[in-house]
XYZ file of C-alpha atoms in Angstrom:
628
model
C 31.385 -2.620 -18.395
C 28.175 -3.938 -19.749
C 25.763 -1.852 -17.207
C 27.434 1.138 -18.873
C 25.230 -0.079 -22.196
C 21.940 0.297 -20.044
C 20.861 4.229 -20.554
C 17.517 3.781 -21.137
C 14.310 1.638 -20.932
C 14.600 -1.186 -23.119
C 18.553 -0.901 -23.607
C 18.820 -4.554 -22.232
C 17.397 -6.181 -25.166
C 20.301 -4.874 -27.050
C 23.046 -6.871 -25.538
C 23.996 -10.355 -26.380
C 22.889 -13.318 -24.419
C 27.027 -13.799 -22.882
C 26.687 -10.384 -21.540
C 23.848 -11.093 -19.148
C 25.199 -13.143 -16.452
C 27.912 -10.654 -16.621
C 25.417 -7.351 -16.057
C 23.677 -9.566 -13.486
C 27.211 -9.419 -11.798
C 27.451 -5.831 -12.349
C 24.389 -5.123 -11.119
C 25.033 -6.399 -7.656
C 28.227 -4.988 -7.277
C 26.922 -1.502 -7.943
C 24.157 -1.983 -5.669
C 26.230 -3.271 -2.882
C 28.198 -0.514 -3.521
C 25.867 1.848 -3.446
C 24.311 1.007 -0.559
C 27.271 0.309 1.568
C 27.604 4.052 1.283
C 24.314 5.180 1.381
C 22.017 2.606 2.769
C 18.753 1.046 1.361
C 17.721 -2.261 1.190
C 20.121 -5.371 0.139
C 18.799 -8.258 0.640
C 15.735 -8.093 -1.331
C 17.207 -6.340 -4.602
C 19.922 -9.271 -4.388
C 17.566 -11.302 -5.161
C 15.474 -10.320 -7.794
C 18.404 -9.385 -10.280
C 17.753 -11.956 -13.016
C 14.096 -11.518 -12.188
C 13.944 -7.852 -13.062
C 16.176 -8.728 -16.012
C 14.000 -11.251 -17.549
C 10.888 -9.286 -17.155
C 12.084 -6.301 -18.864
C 13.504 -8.360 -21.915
C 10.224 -9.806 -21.940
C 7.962 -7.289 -21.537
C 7.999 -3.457 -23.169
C 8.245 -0.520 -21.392
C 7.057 1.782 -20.269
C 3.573 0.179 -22.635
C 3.798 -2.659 -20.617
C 3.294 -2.173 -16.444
C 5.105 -3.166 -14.188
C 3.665 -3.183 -10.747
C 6.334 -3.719 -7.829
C 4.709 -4.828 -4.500
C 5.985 -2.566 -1.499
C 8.846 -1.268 -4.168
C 11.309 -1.752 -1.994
C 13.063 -4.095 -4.616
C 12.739 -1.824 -7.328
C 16.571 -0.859 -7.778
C 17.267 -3.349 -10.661
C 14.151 -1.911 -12.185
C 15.549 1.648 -11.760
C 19.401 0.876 -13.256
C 17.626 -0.636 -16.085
C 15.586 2.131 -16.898
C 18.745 4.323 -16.836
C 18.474 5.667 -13.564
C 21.665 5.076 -12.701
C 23.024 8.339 -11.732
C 20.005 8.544 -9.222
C 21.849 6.593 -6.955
C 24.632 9.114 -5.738
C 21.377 10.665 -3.931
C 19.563 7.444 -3.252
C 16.872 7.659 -0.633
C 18.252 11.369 0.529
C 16.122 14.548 0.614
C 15.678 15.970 -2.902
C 17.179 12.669 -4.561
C 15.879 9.393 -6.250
C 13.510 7.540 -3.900
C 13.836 3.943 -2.505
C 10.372 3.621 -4.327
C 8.730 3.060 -7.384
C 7.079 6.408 -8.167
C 4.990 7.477 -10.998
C 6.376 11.294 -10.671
C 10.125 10.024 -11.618
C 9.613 7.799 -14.698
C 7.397 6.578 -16.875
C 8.105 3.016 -16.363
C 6.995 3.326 -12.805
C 3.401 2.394 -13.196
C 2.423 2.533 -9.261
C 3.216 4.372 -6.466
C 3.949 1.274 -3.827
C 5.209 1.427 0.174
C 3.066 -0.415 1.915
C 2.559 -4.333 1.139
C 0.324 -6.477 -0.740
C -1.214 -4.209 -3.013
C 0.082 -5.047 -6.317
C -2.483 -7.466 -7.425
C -5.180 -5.128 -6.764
C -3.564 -2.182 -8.834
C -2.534 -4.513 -11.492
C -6.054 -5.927 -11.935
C -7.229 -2.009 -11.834
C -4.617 -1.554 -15.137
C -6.032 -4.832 -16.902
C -9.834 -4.001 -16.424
C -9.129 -0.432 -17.353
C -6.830 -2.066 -20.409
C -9.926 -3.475 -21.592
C -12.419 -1.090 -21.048
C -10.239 1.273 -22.954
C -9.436 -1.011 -25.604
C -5.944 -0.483 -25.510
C -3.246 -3.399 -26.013
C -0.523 -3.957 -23.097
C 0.875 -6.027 -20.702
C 0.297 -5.889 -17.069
C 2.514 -7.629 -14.595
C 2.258 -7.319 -10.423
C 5.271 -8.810 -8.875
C 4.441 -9.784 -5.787
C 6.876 -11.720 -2.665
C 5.404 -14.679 -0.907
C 5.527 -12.257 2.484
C 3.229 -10.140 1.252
C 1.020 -12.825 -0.102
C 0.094 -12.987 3.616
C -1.920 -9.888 3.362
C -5.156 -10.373 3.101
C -5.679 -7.938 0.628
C -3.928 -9.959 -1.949
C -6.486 -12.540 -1.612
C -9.455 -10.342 -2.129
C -7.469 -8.696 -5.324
C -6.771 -12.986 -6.487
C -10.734 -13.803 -5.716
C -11.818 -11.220 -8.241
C -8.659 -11.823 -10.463
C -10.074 -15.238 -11.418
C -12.728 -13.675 -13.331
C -10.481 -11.812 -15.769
C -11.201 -13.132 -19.593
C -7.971 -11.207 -20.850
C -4.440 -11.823 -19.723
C -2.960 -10.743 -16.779
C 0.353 -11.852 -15.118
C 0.881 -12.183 -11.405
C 4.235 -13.004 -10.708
C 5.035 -14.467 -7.026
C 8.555 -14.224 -5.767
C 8.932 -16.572 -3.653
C 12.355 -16.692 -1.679
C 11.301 -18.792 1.230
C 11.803 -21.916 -0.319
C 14.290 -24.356 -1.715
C 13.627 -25.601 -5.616
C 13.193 -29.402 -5.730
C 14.314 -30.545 -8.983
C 11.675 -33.308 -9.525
C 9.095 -31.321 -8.494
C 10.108 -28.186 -10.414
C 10.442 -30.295 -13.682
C 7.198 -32.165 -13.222
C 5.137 -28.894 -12.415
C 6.895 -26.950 -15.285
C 5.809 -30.030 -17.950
C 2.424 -29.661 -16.636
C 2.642 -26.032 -16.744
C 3.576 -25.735 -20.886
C 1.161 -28.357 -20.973
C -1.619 -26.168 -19.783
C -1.014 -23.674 -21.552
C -1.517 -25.247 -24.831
C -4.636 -24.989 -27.117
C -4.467 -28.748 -27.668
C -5.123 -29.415 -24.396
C -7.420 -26.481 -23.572
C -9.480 -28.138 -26.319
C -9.214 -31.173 -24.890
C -10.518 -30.368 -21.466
C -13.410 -28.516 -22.761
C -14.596 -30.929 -25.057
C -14.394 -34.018 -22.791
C -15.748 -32.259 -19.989
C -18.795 -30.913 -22.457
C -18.900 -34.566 -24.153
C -19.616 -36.283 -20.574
C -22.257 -34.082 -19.412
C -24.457 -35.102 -22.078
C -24.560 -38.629 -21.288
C -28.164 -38.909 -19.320
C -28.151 -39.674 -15.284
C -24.414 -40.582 -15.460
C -22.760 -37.904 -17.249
C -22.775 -34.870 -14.352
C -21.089 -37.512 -12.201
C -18.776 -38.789 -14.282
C -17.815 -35.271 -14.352
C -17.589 -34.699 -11.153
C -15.638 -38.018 -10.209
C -12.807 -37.082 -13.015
C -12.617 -33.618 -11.416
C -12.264 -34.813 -7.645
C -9.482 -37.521 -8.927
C -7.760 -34.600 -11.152
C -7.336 -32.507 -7.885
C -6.327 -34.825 -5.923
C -3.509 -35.809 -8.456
C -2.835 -32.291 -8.636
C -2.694 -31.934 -5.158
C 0.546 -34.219 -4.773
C 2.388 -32.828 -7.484
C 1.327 -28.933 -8.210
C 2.222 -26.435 -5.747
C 0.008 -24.308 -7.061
C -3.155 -25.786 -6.464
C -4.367 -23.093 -4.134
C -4.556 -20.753 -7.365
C -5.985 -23.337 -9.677
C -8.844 -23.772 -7.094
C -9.594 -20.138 -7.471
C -9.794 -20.193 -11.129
C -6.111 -18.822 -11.965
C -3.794 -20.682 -14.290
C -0.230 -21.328 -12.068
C 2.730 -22.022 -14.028
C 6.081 -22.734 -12.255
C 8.275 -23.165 -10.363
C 10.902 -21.556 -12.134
C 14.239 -21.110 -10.863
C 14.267 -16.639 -10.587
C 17.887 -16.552 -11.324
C 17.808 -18.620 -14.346
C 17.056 -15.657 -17.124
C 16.398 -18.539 -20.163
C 13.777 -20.869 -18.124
C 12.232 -17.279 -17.003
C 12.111 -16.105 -20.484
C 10.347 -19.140 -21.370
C 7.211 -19.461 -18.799
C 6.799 -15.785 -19.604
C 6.346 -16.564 -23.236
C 3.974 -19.687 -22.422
C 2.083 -16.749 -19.480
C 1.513 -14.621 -22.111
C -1.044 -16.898 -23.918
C -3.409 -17.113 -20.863
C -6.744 -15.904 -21.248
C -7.405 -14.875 -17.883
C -5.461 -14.288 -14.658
C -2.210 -16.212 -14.201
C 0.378 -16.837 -11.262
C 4.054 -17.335 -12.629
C 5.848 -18.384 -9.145
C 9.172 -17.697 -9.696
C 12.498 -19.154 -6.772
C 14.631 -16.845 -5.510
C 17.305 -16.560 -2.645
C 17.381 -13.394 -0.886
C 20.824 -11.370 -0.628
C 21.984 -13.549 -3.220
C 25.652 -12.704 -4.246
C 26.643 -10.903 -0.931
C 27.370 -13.585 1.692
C 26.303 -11.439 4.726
C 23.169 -10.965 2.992
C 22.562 -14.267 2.219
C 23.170 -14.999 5.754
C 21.381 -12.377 7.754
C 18.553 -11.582 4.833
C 16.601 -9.477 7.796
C 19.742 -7.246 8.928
C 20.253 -6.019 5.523
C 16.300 -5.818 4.388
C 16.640 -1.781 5.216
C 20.666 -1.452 5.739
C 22.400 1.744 7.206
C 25.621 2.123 5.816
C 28.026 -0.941 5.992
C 31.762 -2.241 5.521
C 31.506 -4.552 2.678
C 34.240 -6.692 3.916
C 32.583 -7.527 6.967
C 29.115 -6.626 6.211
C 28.886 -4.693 9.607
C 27.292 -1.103 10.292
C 29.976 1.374 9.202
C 28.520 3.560 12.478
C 27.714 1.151 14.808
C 25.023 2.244 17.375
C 26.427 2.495 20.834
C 23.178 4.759 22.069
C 20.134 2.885 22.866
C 17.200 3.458 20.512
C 13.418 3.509 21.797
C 12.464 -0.350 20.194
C 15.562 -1.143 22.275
C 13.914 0.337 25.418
C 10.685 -0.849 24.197
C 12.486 -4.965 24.154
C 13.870 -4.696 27.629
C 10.268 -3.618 28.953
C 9.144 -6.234 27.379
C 11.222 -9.281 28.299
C 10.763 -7.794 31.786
C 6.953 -7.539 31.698
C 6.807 -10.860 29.990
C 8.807 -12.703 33.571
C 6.635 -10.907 35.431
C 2.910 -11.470 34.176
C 1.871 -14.851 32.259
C -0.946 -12.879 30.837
C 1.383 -10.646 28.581
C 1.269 -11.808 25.148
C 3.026 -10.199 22.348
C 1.871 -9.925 18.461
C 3.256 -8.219 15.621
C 2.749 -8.184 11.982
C 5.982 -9.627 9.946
C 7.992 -6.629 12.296
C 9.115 -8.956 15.211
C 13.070 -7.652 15.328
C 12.047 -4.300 13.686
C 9.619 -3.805 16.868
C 12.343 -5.384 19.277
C 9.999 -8.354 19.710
C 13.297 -11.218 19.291
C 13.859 -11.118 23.023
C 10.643 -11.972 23.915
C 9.813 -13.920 21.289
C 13.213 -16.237 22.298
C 12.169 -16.197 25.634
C 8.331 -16.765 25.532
C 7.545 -18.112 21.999
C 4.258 -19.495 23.097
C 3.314 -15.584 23.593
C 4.607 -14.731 21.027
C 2.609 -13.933 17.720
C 3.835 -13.066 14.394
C 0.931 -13.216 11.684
C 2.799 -11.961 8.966
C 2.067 -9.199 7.069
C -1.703 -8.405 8.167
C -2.113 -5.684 10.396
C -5.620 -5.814 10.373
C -6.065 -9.710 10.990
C -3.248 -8.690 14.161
C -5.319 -5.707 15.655
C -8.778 -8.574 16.026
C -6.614 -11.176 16.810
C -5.534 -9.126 19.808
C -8.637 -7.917 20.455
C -10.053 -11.706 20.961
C -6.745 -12.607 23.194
C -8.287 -9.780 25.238
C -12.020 -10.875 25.234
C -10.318 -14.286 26.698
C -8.349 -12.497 29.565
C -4.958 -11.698 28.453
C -2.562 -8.861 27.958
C -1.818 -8.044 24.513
C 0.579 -5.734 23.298
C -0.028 -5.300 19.825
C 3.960 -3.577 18.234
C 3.909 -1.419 14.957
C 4.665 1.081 12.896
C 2.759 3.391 13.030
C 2.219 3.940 9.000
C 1.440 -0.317 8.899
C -1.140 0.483 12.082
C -2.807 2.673 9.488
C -3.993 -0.392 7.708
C -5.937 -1.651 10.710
C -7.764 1.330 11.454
C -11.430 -0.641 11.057
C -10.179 -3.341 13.228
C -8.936 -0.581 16.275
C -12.397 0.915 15.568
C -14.510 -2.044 15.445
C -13.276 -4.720 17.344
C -11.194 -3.359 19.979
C -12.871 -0.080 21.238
C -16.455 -0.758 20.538
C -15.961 -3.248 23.109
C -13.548 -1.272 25.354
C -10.742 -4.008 24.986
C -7.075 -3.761 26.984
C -5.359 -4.034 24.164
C -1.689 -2.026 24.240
C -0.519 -0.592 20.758
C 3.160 -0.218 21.071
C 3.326 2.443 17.769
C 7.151 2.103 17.002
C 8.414 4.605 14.108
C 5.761 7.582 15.369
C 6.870 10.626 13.469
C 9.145 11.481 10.479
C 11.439 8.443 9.676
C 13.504 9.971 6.976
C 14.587 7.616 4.230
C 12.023 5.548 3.133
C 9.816 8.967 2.481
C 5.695 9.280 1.972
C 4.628 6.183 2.851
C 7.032 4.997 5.590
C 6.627 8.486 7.486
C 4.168 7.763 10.980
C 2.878 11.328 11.115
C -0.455 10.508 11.385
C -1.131 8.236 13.965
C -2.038 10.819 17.009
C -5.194 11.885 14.123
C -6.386 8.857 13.191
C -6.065 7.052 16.677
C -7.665 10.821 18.306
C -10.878 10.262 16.134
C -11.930 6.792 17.879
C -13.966 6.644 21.384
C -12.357 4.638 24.418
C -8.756 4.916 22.445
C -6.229 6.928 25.157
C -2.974 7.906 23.685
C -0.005 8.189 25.278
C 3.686 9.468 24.201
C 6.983 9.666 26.503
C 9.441 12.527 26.304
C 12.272 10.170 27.250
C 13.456 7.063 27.379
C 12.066 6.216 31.550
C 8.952 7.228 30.347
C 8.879 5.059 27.860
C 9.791 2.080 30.567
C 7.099 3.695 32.902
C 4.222 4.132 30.287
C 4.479 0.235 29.109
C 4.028 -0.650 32.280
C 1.019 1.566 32.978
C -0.718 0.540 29.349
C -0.673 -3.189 30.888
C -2.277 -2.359 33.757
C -4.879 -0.121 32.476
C -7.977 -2.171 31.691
C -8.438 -0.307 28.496
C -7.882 0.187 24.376
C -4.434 2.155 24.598
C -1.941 3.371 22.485
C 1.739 4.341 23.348
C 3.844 6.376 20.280
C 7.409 6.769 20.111
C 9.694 7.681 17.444
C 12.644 6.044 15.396
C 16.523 6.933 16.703
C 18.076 7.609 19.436
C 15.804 7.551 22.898
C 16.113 11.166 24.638
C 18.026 10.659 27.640
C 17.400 14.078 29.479
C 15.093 15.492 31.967
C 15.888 12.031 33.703
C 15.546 14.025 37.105
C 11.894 13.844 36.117
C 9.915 10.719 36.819
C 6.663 11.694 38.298
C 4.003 8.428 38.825
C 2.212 8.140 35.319
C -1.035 9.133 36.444
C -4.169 8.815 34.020
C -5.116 11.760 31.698
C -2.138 13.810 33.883
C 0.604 15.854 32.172
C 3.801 16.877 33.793
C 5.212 20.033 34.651
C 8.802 20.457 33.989
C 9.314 24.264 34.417
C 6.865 26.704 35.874
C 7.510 30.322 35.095
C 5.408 32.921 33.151
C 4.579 34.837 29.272
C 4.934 31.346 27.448
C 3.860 28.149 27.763
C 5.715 25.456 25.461
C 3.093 22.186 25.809
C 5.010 19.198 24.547
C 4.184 15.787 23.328
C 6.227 12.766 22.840
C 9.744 13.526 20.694
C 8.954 17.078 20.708
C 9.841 17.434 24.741
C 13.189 17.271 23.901
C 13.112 19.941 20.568
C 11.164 22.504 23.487
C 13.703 22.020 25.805
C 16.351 23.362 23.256
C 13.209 26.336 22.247
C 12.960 27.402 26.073
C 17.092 27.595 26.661
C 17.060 30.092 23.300
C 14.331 31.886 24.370
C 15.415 32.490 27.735
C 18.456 33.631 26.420
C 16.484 36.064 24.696
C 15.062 37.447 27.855
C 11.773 35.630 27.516
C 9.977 33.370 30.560
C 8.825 29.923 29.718
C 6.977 27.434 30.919
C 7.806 24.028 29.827
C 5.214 21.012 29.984
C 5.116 17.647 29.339
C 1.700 16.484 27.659
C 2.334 12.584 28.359
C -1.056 12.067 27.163
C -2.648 13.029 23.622
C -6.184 12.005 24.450
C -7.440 12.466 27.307
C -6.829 16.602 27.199
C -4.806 17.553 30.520
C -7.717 20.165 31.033
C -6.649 21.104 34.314
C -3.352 21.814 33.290
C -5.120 23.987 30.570
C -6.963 25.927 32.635
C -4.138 26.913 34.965
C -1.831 28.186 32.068
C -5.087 30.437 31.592
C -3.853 32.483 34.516
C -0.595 33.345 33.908
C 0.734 32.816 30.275
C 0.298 35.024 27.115
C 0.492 32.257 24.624
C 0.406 28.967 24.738
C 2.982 27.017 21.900
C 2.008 23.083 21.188
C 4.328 21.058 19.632
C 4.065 17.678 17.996
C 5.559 15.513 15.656
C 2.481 15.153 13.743
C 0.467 16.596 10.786
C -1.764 19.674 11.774
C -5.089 18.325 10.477
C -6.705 16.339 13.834
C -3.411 16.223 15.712
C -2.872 17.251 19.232
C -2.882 21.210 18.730
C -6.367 21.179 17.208
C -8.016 19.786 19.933
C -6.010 21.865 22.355
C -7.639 25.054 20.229
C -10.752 23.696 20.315
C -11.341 23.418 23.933
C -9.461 26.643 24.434
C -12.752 28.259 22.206
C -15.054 26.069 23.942
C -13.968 26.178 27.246
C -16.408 28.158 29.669
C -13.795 30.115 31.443
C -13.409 33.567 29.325
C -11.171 34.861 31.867
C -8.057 34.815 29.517
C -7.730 35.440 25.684
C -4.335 33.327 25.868
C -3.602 32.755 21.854
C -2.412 29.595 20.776
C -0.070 27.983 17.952
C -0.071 25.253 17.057
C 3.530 23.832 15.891
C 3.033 20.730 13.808
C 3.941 19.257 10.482
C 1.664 20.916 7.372
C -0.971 19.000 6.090
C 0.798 17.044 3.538
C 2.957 14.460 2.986
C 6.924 14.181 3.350
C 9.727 13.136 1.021
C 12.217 11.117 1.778
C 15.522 12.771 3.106
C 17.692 12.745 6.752
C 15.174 13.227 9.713
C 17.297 16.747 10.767
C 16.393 18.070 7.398
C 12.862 17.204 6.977
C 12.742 18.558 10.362
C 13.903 21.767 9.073
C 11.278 21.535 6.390
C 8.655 21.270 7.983
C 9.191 23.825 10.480
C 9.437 21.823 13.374
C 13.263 22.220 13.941
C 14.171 24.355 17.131
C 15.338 27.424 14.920
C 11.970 27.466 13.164
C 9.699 27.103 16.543
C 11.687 29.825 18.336
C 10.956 32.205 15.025
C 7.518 31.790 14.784
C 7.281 32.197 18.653
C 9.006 35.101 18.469
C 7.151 36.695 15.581
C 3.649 35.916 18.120
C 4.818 37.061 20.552
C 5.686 40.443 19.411
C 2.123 41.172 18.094
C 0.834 40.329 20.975
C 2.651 43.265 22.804
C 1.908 45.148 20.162
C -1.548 44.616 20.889
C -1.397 45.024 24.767
């Protein structure tokens, strides 16, 4: 086998020119392999084989970087910097990550999740390059999603100034080549590149402006005509406008023709866009077909290309899409927006159903957050779905533009919590402290999968900013006997009794139900009670666990630092009732971020598993009678 030549950065250059369409082969079989068994994403590493292939027998590393937008599509990158063995533990807890990251090798020159950040980082390495004086490469591969982010426009407006070479390299698998197109635009691309005509340009251009009266206009007229020549036959005119050289297209799964433009990129003085074709899932039919099923695959038959385990339990985006197709028959007003995450958020229903009210702006979380907030301003019902580490990105916006003016706009945060496999920067876990921080923002979580139903329904109605947070998996089916009217700021008893007071939010209802039945079993009286609501406080409810409860336990699927449990301490030290020195603990996930590994062991962890809650309850509760 050739991949078993590639042990080491830079390995590829020593194989023969015959042997690369056969690695390239390799390559995807061992990835669909791999992830058949362990899951990961496909479609998206299908694609860029011969593109990661061609820039490492181009480039050097690790003195060259690399940059990898979102990373996602990294695993060529990884087998040919001789991490192959990593993949036995892809994406699990303690093994290789999904990820480019800068604490596993060398050649990872960025830590990337989250989209449309390569440009920016890449420029950082090239100014810092020069500044330094040091001599390298630096390349940010970038898709044409994430080009929607805005932030890779603001890192292209100040790329244009570079003197000194940088590469940008847009993968673009969206679109079909056209021969005549692709030949004309590559001509004119070598052509550009060359000193000759560099020269040329200048010194006509300097020549003409000379001339008295005339000359500035002549100018001008041979640059209006240029673009608009350029405009018919160069794709890339949008880059050329801002002062970047753009040479392509090239086809990304021709190694040669890629080889080449990077040669002719190389000689740029300044910042240049090499926009490179691609198909995504290429080499694995099912990908090819279904690109977005097998963008982050669970394990799958490779036959068939179908879910090795399929789901036969409904999930909470599942509850979440049933709300809304309902909601969306029953009120005209509902609109629905999401950023590049419509059948991640459960969105396709509604979207097939209503797809004038339906929004997808691509990947640009904070152009969807204002967006919403001026559907509000105009009198409709937005319902803004997604994950919660992507809302992140739009903090400003939920700040600024929705609650400073006290807009209705629903956030539906799908993913709220620890995710598991895609690790640091996929992991919602900060949501309820970030969201908690901002006036007029009420946040709400469900401890099941009715309350889910129920709580959609209520954001809608409620003529205020709101937030509803819900985690990945399986929706909790119990407690269904339950269903109390979702009443504002008003959390739910479940079980009344006395010494112990488990107070709930969201996912964590269920992990306290679980708690209470071990601790009863222990001889110890609980109290069990659903928060519903982060923000408002349930103060009453507070006050009345005052009178007869010994400690007080909250629990939340969230970091520490500004989650639920601090604010429930802080108006337990505030409050002016002194009546009771009830001691609370806080259960919560440490201030820090988490790996990548299966949810059940993070869980575990972290100290939020029901084993770990009952122990440190346990362990309080003792010195507390040791006290009395």
């Amino acid at each position: 086998m050739v991949l078993e030549k590639i042990n080491k950065p830079n390995d590829i250059k020593k194989l023969t020119n015959a042997e690369l369409p056969v690695l390239a082969d390799e390559i995807r079989d061992f990835l669909i392999h791999k992830i058949a068994e362990n899951g990961g994403h496909l479609a998206s590493n299908l694609g860029v084989v011969e593109l990661t292939m061609a820039l490492h027998l181009a480039f050097e590393l690790p003195e060259d970087k690399i940059i990898w937008d979102v990373g996602h599509q990294s695993y060529t990158h990884k087998l040919l910097t001789g991490r192959k063995a990593g993949f036995d533990e892809l994406r699990k807890y303690g093994g290789m990550s999904g990820f480019p990251k800068r604490q596993e090798s060398e050649c990872d020159s960025f830590d990337t999740g989250h989209s449309s950040t390569s440009i920016s980082a890449g420029l950082g390495y090239a100014e810092a390059r020069e500044l330094t004086g040091e001599d390298y490469h630096v390349i940010s591969v970038i898709g044409d999603g994430a080009l929607t982010g805005g932030m890779a426009y603001e890192a292209l407006n100040n790329a244009s100034r570079m003197k000194s070479n940088f590469i940008i390299v847009l993968n673009d698998n969206n679109m079909s080549i056209s021969e005549n197109v692709g030949g004309l635009s590559r001509h004119l691309g070598n052509l550009r590149t060359t000193d000759a005509y560099k020269d040329l340009k200048t010194g006509v251009t300097n020549s003409l402006s000379k001339i008295p009266v005339y000359g500035e206009r002549m100018v001008s007229q041979i640059r209006r005509t240029k673009s608009g020549i350029k405009q018919l036959f160069i794709p890339g005119m949008i880059f050329e406008d801002m002062g970047i050289t753009y040479l392509g297209p090239v086809d990304g799964h021709d190694i040669p023709a890629m080889l080449r433009i990077f040669k002719e990129a190389v000689k740029v003085d300044g910042a240049v866009v090499v926009h490179v074709m691609t198909r995504k899932g290429k080499g694995y039919l099912p990908a090819e077909r279904h690109p977005a099923r097998f963008h982050g695959a669970q394990p799958f038959e490779i036959e068939t290309g179908l879910p090795a385990n399929p789901r036969t339990v409904a999930n909470y985006t599942d509850i979440f899409s049933t709300v809304m197709r309902k909601l969306g028959d029953r009120d005209e007003k509902v609109v629905a927006i999401t950023a590049a995450m419509g059948d991640g958020t459960g969105l396709k229903r509604f979207h097939n159903m209503f797809p004038e009210r339906f929004f997808d702006v691509g990947i640009a979380e904070e152009h969807a957050v204002t967006f919403a907030a001026g559907l509000a301003a105009a009198g409709l019902k937005p319902i803004v779905a997604i994950y919660s580490s992507f809302l992140q990105r739009a903090y400003d916006q939920i700040l600024h533009d929705v609650c400073i003016q006290d807009l209705p706009v629903v956030f539906a945060i799908d993913r709220a919590g620890l995710v598991g496999s895609d690790g640091e920067t996929h992991q919602g876990i900060f949501d309820l402290s970030y969201l908690s921080t901002i006036p007029n923002m009420t946040i709400m979580a469900p401890k099941n999968k009715w309350e889910l139903s129920d709580m959609v329904k209520f954001a809608v109605k409620y003529q205020h900013p709101i937030s509803i947070r819900y985690p990945r998996g399986e929706a909790y089916d119990g407690l269904k006997e339950f269903r109390a009217p979702i009443t504002f700021g008003k959390s739910e008893v479940i079980r009344q009794e006395s010494q112990i007071a488990l107070l709930a939010v969201g996912s964590m209802v269920k992990t306290a139900v679980e708690v209470r039945e071990i601790l009863k079993s222990m001889g110890y009286q609980c109290s069990l009670i659903n928060a519903r609501f982060v923000k408002p406080l349930d103060t009453k409810v507070l006050e009345e666990l005052t009178h007869e409860h010994e400690l007080l336990v909250t629990m939340e699927e969230n970091v520490i630092s500004g989650g639920f449990g601090e604010h429930v301490v802080r108006y337990m030290n505030e409050r002016d009732s002194k009546e009771s020195q009830m001691k609370v603990i806080n259960i919560a996930i440490p201030d820090e971020y988490v790996e990548h590994g299966n949810v059940e062991i993070l869980r575990k962890e972290v100290g939020i598993d029901k084993e770990s809650i009952v122990k440190k309850i346990v362990a309080e509760y003792a010195k507390i009678r040791e006290r009395l």
